[in-house]
Tab-separated table of C-alpha atoms in Angstrom:
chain	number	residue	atom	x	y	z
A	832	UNK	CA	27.533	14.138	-5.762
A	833	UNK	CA	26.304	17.403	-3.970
A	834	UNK	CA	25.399	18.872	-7.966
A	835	UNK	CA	23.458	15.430	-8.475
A	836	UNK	CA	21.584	15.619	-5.535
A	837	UNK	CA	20.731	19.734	-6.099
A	838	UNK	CA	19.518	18.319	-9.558
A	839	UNK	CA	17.332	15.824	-8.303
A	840	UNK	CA	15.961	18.131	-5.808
A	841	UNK	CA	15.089	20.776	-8.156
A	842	UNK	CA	13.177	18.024	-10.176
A	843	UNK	CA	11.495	17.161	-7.077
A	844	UNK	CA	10.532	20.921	-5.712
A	845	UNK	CA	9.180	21.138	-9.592
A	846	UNK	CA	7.210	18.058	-9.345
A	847	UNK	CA	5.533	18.733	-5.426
A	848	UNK	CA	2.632	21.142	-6.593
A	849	UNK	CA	1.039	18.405	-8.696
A	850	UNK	CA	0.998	15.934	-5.244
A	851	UNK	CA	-0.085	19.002	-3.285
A	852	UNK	CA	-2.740	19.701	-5.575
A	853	UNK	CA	-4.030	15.760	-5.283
A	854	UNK	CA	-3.406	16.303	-1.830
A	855	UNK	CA	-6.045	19.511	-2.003
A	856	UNK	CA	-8.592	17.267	-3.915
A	857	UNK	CA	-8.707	14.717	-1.547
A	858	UNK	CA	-8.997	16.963	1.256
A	859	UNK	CA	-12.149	18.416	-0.568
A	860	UNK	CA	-14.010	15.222	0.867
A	861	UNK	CA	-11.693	13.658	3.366
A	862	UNK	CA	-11.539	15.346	6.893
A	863	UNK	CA	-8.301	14.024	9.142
A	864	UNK	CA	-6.942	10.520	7.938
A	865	UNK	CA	-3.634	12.251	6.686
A	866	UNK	CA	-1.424	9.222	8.169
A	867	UNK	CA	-4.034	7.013	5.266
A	868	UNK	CA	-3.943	9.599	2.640
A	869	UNK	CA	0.372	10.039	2.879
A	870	UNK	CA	0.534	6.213	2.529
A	871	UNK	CA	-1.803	6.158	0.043
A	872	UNK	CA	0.563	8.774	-1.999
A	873	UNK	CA	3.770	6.905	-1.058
A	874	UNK	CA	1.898	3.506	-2.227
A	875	UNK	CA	1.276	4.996	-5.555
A	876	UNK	CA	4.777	6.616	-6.277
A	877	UNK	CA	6.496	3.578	-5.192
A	878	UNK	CA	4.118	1.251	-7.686
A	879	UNK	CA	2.901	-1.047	-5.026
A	880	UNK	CA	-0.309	-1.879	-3.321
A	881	UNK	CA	-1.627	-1.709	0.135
A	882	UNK	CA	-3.712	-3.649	2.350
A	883	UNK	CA	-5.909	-1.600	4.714
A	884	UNK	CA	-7.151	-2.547	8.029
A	885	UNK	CA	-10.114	-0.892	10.367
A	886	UNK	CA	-13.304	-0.541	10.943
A	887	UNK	CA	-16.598	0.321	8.669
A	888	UNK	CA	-16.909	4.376	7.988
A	889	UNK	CA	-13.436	5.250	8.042
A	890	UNK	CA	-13.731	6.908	4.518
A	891	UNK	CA	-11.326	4.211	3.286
A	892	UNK	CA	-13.353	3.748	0.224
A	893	UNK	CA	-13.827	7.336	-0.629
A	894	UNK	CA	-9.927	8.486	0.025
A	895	UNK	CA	-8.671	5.978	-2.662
A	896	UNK	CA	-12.260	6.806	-5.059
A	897	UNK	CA	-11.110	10.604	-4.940
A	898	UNK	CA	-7.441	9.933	-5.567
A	899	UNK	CA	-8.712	7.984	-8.745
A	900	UNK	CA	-10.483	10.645	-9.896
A	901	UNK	CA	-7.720	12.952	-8.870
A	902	UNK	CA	-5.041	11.979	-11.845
A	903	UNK	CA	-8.051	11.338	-14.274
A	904	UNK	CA	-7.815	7.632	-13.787
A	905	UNK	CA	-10.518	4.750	-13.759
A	906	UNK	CA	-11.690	3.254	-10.248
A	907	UNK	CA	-13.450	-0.122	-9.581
A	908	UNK	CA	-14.463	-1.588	-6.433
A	909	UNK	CA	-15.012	-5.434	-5.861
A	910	UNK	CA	-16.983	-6.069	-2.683
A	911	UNK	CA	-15.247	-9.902	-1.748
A	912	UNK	CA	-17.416	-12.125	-0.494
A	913	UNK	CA	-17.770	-16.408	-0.205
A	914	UNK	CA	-18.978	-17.145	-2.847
A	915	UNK	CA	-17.210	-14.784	-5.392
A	916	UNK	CA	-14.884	-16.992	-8.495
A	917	UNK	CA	-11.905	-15.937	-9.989
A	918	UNK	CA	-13.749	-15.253	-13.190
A	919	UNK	CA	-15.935	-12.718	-11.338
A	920	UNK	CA	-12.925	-10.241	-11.073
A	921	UNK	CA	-10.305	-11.106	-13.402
A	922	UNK	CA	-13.063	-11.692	-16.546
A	923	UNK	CA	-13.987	-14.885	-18.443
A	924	UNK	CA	-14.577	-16.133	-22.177
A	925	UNK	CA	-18.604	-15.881	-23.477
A	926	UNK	CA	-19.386	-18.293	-25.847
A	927	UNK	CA	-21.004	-17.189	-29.366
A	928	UNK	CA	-23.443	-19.572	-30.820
A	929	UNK	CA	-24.275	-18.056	-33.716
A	930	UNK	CA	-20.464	-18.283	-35.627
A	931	UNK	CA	-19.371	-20.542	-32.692
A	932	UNK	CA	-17.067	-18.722	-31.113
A	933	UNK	CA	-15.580	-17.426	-28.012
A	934	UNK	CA	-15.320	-13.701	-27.188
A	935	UNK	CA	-13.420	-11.976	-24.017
A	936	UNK	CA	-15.232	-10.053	-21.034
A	937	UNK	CA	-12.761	-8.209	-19.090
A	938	UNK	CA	-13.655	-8.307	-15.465
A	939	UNK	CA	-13.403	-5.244	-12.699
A	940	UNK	CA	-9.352	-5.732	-12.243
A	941	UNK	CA	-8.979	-3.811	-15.626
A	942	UNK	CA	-9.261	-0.551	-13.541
A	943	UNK	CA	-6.008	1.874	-12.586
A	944	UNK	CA	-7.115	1.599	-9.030
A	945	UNK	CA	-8.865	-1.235	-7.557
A	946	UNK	CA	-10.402	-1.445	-3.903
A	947	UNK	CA	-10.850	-5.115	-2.870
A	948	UNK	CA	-12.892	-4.460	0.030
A	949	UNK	CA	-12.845	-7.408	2.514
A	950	UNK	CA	-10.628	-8.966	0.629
A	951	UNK	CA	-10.647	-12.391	3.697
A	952	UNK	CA	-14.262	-12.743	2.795
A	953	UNK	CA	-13.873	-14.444	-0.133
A	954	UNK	CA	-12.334	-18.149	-1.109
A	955	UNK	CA	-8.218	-18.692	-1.451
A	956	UNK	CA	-8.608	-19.104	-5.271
A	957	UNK	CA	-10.309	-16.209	-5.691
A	958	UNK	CA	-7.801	-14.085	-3.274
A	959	UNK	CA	-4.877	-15.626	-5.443
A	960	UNK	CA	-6.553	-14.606	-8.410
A	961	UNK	CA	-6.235	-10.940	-7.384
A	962	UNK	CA	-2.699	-11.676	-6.283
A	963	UNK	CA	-1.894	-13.123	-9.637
A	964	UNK	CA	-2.723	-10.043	-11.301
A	965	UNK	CA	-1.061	-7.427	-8.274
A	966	UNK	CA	2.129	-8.977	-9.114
A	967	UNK	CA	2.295	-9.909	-13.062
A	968	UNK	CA	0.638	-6.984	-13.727
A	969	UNK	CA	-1.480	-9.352	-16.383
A	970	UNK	CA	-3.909	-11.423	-16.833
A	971	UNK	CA	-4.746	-14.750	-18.990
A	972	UNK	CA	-8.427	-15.079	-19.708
A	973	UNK	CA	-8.338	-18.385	-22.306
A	974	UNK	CA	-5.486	-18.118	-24.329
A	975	UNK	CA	-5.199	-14.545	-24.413
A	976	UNK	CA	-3.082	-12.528	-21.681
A	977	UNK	CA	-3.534	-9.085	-21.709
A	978	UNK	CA	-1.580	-5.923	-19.614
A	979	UNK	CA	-2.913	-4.233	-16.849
A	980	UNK	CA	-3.658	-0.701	-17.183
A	981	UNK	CA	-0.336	1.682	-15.610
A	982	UNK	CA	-0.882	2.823	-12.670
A	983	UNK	CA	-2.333	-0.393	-11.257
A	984	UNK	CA	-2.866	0.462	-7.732
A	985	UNK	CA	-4.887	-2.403	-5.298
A	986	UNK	CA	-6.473	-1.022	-2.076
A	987	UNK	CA	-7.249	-4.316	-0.263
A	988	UNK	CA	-9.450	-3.454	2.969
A	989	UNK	CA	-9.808	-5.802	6.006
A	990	UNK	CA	-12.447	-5.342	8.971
A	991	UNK	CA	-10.578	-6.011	11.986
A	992	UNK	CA	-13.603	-6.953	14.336
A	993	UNK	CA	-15.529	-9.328	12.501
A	994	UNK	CA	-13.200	-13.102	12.266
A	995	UNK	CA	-16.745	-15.545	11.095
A	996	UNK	CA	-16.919	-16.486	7.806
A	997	UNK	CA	-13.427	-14.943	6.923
A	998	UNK	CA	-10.145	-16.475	4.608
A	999	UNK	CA	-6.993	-14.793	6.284
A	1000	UNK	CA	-4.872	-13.985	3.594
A	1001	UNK	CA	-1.214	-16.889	3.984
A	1002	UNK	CA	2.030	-14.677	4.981
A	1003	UNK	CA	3.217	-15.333	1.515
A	1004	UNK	CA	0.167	-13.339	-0.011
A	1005	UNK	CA	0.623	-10.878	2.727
A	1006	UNK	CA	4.203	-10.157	1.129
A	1007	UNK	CA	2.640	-8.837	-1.752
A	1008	UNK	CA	1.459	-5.749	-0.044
A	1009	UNK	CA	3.443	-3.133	-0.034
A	1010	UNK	CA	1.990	-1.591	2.749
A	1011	UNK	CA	0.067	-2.350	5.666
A	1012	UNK	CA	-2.166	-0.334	7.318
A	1013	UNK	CA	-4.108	0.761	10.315
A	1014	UNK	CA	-6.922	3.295	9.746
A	1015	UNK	CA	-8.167	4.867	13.466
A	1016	UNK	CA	-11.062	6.760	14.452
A	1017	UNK	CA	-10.986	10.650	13.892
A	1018	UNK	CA	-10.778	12.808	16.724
A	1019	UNK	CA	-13.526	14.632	18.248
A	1020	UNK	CA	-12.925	17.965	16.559
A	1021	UNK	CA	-12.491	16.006	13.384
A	1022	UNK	CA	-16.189	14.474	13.828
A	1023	UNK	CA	-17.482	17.425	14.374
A	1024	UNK	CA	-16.653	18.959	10.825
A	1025	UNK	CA	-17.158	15.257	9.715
A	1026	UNK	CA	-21.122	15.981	10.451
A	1027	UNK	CA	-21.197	19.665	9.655
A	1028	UNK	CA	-20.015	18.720	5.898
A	1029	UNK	CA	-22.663	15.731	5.396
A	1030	UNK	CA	-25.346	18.199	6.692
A	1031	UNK	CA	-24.532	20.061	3.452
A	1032	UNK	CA	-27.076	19.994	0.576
A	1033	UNK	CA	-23.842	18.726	-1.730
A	1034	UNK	CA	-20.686	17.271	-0.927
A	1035	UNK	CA	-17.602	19.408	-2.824
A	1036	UNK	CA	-17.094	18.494	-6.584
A	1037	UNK	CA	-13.264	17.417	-6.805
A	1038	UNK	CA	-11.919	16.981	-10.490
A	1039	UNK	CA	-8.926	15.512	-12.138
A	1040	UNK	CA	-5.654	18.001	-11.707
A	1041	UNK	CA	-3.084	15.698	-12.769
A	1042	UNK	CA	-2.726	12.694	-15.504
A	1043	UNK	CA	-1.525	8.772	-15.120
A	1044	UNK	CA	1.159	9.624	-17.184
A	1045	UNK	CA	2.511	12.373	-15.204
A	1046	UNK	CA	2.276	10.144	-12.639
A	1047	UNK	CA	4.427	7.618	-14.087
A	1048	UNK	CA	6.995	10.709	-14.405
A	1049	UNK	CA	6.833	11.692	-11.203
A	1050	UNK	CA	7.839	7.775	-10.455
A	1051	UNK	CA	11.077	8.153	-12.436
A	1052	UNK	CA	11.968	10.923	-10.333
A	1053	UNK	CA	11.324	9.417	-7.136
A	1054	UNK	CA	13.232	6.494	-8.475
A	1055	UNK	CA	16.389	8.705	-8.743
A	1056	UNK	CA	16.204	10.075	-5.403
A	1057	UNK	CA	19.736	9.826	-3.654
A	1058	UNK	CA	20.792	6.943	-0.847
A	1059	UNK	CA	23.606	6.605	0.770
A	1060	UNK	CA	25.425	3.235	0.776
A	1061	UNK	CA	25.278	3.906	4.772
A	1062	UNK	CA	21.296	3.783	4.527
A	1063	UNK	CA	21.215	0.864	2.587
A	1064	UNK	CA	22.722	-1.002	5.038
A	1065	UNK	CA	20.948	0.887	8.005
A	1066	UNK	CA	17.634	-0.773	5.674
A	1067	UNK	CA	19.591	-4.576	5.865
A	1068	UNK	CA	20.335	-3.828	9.528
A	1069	UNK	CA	16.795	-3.909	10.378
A	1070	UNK	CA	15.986	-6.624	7.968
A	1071	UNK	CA	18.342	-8.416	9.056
A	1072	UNK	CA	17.450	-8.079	12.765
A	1073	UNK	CA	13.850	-9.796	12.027
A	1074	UNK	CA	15.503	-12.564	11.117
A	1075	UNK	CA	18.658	-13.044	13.451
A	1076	UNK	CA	17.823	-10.758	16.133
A	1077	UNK	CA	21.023	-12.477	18.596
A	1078	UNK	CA	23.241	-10.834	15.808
A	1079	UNK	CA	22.186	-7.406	17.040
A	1080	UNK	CA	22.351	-7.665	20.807
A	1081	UNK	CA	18.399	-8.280	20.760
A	1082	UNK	CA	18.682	-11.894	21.790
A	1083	UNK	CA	15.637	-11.313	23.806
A	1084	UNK	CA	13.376	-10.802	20.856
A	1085	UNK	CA	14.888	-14.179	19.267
A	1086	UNK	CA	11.922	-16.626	21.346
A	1087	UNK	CA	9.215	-13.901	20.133
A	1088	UNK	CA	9.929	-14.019	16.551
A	1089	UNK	CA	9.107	-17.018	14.459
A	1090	UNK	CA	9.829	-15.843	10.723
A	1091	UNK	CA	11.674	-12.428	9.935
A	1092	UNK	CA	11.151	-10.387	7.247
A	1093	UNK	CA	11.661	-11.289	3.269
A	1094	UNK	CA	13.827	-9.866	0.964
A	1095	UNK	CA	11.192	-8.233	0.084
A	1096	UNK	CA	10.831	-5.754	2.684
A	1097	UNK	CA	14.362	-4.142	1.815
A	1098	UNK	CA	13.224	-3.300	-1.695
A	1099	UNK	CA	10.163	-1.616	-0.114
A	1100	UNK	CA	11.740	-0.077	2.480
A	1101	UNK	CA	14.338	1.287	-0.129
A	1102	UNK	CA	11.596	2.602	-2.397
A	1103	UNK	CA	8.569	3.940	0.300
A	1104	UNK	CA	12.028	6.318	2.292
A	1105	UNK	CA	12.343	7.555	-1.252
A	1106	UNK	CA	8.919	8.441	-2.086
A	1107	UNK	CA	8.669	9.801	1.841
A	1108	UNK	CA	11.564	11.816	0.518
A	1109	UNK	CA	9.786	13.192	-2.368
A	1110	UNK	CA	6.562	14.082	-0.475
A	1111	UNK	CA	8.890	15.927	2.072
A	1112	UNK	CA	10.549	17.681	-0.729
A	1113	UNK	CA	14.159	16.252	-0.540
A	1114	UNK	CA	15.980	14.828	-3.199
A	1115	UNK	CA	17.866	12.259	-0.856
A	1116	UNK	CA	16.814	9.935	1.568
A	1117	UNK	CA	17.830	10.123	5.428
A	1118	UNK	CA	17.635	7.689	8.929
A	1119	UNK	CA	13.866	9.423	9.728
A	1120	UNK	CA	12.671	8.494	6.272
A	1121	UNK	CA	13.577	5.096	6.657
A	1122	UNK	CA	12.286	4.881	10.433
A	1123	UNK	CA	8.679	6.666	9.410
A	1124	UNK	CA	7.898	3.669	7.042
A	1125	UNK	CA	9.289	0.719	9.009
A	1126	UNK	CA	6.371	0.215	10.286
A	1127	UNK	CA	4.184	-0.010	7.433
A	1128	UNK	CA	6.399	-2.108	5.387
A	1129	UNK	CA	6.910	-4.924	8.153
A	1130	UNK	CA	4.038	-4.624	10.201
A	1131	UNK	CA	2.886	-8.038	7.800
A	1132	UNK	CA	6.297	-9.458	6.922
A	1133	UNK	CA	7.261	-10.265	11.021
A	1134	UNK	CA	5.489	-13.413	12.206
A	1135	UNK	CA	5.252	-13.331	15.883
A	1136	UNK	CA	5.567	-16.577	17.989
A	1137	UNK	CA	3.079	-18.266	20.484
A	1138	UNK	CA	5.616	-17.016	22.795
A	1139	UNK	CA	5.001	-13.079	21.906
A	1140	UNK	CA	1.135	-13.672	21.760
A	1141	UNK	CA	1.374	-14.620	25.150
A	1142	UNK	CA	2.803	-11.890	26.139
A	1143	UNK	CA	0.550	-9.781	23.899
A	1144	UNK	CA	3.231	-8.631	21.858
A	1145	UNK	CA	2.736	-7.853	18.097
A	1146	UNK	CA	4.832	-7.192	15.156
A	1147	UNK	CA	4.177	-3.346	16.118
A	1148	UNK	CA	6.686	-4.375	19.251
A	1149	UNK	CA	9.034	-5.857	17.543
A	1150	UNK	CA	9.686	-3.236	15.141
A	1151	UNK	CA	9.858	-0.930	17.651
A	1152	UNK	CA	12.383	-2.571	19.790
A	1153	UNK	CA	14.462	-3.154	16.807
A	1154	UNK	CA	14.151	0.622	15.600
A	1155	UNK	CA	15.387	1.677	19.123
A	1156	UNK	CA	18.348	-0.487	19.152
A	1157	UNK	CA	19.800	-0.705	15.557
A	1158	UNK	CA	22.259	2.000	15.345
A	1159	UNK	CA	21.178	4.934	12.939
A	1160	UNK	CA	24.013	5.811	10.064
């Protein structure tokens, strides 16, 4: 096992400079946000999508822009708003008079990465459109279905302050998401270069450094990234404990909990500790992996009850509590 895992781990070592040089590229541009910018990696080696909440100017749009252009892929952003229709983003069929016939328009989706920015502006059909195509990975215009482009990478964006006008996304859409996220204000010292760079005449050039398909390679390796049959339950235990919380000596978190996590969440949490592993340069997976994710992966899937409102408690809480009291492998 020890010769598998010094395999993997040269694979991994061999891989790192083409992350760090992404890494680099976005840094060109993006001062502080590395919490955004690590889950942004972690999203894309673990072929999921992530759902992004704070407020305006947090270079949300620009981080995932950059990381497009980064690994030489195509970017599209949708801005969501009421009265947007499915057909608007996924495409529709144009009608040709002249030899009466209908031919396809592809719409914005067909893009590697995708920023649906606001994404509870706009109507539930039009939301579950985008779904649709985040978790097929295709898309029927007519009678024609055609494959998304690989990577497919959705960065949905929510403003946390403004609740008018809005569509929350249901808890069973939320599941989708691999990840979700809270963006926060730079610090001070951060600002400060923040303003110093946007004084500049020009704004750093950054330029493609890796491809999708090495990408995709990279994927394979972070797919074969070692875990221990002890971690895999350690990833159930806490699963688990969302749902039946009495079963782990947390029966006061039972009244604040109204649904647990899905099935789901295990098969992310499995896959985001291994590409945590990868960007820490380890070709196996251990306890702090799994902990440093937690709370991106089930910040969405926990539904808190009236009870832990009350009390102000939020998901964030929960997890927490649970983290503290399940007993690491």
């Amino acid at each position: 096992m020890n010769e598998k895992i010094e395999q993997i781990e040269k694979q991994v070592q061999a891989s790192a400079p083409m992350l760090a040089k992404i890494v680099e590229e976005v840094g060109k541009i993006i001062i502080g946000q590395k919490p955004m910018i690590e889950r942004l990696l972690i999203d894309l080696l673990s072929d999921g999508h992530i759902l992004v909440e704070g407020v305006p100017g947090l270079a949300k749009t620009t981080a995932v822009k950059i990381l497009a252009t980064s690994i030489n892929a195509e970017f599209k952003r949708i801005q969501f708003t009421p009265d947007l229709l499915p057909s608007d983003i996924i495409g529709t069929q144009i009608y040709n008079p002249k030899d009466s016939s209908f031919s396809v328009k592809k719409g914005p989706v067909f893009a590697n990465f995708i920023l649906a920015d606001e994404i509870n502006r706009a109507p539930a059909k039009v939301q579950s459109a985008l779904l649709e195509a985040m978790q097929e990975r295709q898309i029927t215009i007519g009678d024609q279905t055609f494959k998304l482009p690989v990577p497919f990478l959705v960065m949905a964006t929510q403003n946390p302050i403004e609740q008018e006008g809005t569509y929350p996304l249901p808890e069973a859409e939320l599941d989708r998401f691999l990840m979700k996220i809270k963006v926060e204000y730079p610090t001070q010292d951060e600002e400060i270069k923040i303003i110093k760079q946007m004084e500049k005449s020009e704004l750093p050039k950054t330029n493609p450094v890796i491809d999708p398909q090495q990408i995709i390679n990279i994927r394979n390796i972070v797919n074969s990234i070692y875990m221990d049959d002890k971690l895999c339950k350690y990833i159930t235990d806490i699963v688990f404990a969302t749902r039946d919380p009495e079963k782990f000596k947390l029966k006061d978190m039972k009244p604040l909990i109204q649904y647990g996590a899905s099935p789901r969440a295990s098969i992310y949490l499995a896959r985001t500790a291994k590409a945590h592993a990868f960007l820490q340069g380890r070709g196996y997976v251990t306890p702090l992996d799994i902990k440093t994710v937690s709370p991106d992966v089930l910040r969405h899937r926990i539904i808190v009850s009236y009870e832990a409102e009350a009390q102000d408690l939020t998901s964030e809480h929960i997890i927490q509590k649970i983290l503290d009291k399940i007993d690491v492998p």
